[in-house]
PDB file of C-alpha atoms and ligand atoms in Angstrom:
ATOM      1  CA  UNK A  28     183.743 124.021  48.493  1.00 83.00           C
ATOM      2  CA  UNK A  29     182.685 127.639  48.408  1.00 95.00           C
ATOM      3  CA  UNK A  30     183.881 129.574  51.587  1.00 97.00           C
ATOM      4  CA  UNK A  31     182.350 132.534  53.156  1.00 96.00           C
ATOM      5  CA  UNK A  32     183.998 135.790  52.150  1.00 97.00           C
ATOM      6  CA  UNK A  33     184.906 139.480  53.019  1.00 96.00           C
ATOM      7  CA  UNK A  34     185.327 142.950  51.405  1.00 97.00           C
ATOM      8  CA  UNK A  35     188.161 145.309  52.051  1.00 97.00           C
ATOM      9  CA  UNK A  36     187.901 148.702  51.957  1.00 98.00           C
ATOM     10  CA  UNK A  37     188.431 149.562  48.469  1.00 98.00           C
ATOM     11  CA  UNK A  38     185.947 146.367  47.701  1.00 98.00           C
ATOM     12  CA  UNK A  39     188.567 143.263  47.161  1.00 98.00           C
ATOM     13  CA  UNK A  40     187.019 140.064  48.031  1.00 97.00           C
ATOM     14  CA  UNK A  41     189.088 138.101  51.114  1.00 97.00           C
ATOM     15  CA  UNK A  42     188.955 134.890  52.440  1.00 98.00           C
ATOM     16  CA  UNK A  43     189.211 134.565  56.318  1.00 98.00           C
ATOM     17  CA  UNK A  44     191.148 131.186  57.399  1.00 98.00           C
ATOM     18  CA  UNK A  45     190.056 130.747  60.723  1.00 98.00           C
ATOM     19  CA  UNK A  46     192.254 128.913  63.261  1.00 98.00           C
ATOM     20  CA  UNK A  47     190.926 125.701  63.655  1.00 98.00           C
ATOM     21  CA  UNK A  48     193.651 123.991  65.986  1.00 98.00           C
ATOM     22  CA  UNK A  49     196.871 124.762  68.034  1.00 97.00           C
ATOM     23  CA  UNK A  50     199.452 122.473  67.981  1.00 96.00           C
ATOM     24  CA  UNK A  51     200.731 121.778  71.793  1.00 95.00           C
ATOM     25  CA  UNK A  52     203.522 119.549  71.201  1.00 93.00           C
ATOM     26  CA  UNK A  53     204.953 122.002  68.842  1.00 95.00           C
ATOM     27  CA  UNK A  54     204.506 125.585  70.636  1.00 95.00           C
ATOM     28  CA  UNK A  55     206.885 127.331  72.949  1.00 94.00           C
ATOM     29  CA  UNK A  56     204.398 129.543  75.123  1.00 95.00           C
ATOM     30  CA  UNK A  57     206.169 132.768  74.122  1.00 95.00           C
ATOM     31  CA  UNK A  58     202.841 134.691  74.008  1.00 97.00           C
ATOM     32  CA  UNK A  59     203.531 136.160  70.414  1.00 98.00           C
ATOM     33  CA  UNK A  60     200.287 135.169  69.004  1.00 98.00           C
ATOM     34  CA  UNK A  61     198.338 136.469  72.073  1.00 98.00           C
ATOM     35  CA  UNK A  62     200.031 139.713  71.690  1.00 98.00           C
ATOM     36  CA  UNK A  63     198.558 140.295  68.065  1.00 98.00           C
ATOM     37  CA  UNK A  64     195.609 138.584  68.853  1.00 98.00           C
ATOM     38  CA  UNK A  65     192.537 140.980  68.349  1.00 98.00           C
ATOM     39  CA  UNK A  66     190.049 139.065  69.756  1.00 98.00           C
ATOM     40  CA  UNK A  67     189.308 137.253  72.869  1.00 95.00           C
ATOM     41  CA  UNK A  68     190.263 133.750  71.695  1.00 98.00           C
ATOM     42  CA  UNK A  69     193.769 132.522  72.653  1.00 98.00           C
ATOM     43  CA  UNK A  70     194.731 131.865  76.529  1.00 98.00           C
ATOM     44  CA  UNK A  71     198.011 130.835  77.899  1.00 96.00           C
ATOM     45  CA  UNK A  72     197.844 127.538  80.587  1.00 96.00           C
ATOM     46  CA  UNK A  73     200.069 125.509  82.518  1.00 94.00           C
ATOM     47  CA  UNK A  74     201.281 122.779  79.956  1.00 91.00           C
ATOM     48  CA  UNK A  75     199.529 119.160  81.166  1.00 82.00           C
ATOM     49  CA  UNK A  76     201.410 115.709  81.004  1.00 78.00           C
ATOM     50  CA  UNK A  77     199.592 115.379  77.798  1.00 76.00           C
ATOM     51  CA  UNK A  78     200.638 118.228  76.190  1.00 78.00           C
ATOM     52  CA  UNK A  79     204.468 117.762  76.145  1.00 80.00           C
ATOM     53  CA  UNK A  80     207.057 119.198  73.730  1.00 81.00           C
ATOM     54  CA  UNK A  81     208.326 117.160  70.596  1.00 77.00           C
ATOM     55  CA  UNK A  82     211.596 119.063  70.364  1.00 75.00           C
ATOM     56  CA  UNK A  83     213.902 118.640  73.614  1.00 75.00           C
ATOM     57  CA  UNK A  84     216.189 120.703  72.988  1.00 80.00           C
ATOM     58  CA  UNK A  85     213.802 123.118  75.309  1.00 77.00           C
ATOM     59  CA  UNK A  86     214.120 123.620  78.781  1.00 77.00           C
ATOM     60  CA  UNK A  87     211.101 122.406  80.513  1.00 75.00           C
ATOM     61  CA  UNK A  88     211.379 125.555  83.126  1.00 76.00           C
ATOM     62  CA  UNK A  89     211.515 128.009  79.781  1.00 77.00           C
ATOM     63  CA  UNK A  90     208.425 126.140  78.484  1.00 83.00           C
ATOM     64  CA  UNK A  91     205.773 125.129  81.164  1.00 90.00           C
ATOM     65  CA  UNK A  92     203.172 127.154  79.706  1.00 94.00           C
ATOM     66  CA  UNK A  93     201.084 126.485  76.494  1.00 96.00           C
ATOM     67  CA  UNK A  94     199.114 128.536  74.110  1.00 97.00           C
ATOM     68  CA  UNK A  95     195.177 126.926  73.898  1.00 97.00           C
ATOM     69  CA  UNK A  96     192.730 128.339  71.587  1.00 98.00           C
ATOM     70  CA  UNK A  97     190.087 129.126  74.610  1.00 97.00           C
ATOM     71  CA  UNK A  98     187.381 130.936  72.153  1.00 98.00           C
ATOM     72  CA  UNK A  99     187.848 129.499  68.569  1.00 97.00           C
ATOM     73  CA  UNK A 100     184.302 130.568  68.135  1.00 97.00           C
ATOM     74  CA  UNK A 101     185.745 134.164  68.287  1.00 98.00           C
ATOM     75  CA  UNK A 102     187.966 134.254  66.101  1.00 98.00           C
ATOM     76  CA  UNK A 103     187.552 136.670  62.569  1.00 97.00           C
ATOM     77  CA  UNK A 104     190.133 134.483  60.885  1.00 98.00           C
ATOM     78  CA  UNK A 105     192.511 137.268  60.870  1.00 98.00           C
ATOM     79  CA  UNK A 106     195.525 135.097  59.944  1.00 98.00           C
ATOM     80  CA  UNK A 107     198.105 137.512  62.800  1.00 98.00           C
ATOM     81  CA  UNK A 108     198.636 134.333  65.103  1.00 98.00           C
ATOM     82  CA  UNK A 109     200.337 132.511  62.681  1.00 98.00           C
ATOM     83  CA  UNK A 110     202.101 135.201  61.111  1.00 98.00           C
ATOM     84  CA  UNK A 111     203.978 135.560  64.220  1.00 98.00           C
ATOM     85  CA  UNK A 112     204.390 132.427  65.260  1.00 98.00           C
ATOM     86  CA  UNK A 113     207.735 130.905  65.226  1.00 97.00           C
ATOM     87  CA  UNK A 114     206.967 126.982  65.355  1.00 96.00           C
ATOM     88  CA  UNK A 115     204.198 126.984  62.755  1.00 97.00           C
ATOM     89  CA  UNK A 116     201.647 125.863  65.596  1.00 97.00           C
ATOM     90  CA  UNK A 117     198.621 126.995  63.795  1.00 98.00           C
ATOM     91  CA  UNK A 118     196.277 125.257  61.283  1.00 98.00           C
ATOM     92  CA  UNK A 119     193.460 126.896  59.542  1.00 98.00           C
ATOM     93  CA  UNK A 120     190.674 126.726  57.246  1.00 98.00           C
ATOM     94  CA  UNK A 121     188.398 128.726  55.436  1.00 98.00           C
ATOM     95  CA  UNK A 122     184.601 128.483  56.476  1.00 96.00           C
ATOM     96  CA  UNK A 123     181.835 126.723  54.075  1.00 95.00           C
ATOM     97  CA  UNK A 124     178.880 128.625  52.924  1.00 95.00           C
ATOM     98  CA  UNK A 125     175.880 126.428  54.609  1.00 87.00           C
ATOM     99  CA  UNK A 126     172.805 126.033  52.308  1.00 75.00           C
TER     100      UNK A 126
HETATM  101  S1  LIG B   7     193.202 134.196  63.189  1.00 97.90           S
HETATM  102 FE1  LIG B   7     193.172 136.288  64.118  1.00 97.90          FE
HETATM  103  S2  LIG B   7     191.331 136.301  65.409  1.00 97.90           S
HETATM  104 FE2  LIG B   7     191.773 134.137  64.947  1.00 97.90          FE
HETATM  105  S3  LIG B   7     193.026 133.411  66.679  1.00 97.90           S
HETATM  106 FE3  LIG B   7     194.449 134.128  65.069  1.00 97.90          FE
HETATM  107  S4  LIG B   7     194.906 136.298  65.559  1.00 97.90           S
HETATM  108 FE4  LIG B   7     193.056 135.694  66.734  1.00 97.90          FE
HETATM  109  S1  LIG B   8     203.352 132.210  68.903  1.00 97.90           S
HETATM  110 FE1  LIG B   8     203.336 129.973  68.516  1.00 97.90          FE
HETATM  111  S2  LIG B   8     204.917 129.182  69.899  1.00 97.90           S
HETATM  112 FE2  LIG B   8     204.414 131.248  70.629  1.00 97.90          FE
HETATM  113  S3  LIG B   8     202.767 130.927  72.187  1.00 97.90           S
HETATM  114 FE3  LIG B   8     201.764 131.301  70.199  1.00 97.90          FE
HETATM  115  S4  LIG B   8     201.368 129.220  69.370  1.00 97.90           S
HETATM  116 FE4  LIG B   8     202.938 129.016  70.985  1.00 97.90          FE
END
């Protein structure tokens, strides 16, 4: 598959990976990601019945909100959200060039 690229400054080719999916089950709702988030894509929500945590050793009360990728279509594939993420919520891929 050949993925769309980018240039840096001094001309070095880059590959965005664009986030693609947020695991719910997995993610805390500390807000790191939507803190270093430069675009409008990421909102924090009341956690749903059908979003609930894998790991109990969290306290419901601590975690009652969830991170949701609101905008995906917004996102530059930046690569900060999962940087400083500390549950490893994030999955991403790298966008085909259409014929
Ligand atoms: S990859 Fe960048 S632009 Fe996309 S959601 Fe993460 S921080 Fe935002
Ligand atoms: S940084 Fe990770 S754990 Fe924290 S709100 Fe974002 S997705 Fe959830």
């Amino acid at each position: 598959m050949e993925a769309i690229t980018g240039l840096t400054l001094n001309g070095t080719t880059w590959t965005p990976e664009f986030a693609t999916a947020l695991d719910p089950k997995k993610c805390i709702g500390c807000g790191r990601c939507y803190k270093v988030c430069p675009r409008d894509v990421l909102d924090l929500i009341d956690r749903g019945e059908d979003m609930e945590m894998e790991d109990e050793d969290y306290d419901e009360d601590d975690t009652a909100s969830v991170m949701t990728l609101k905008n995906a279509g917004d996102c530059i594939g930046c690569g900060a959200c999962g940087r400083v993420c500390p549950k490893g919520c994030y999955t991403y891929a790298a966008l085909p060039v259409q014929a």
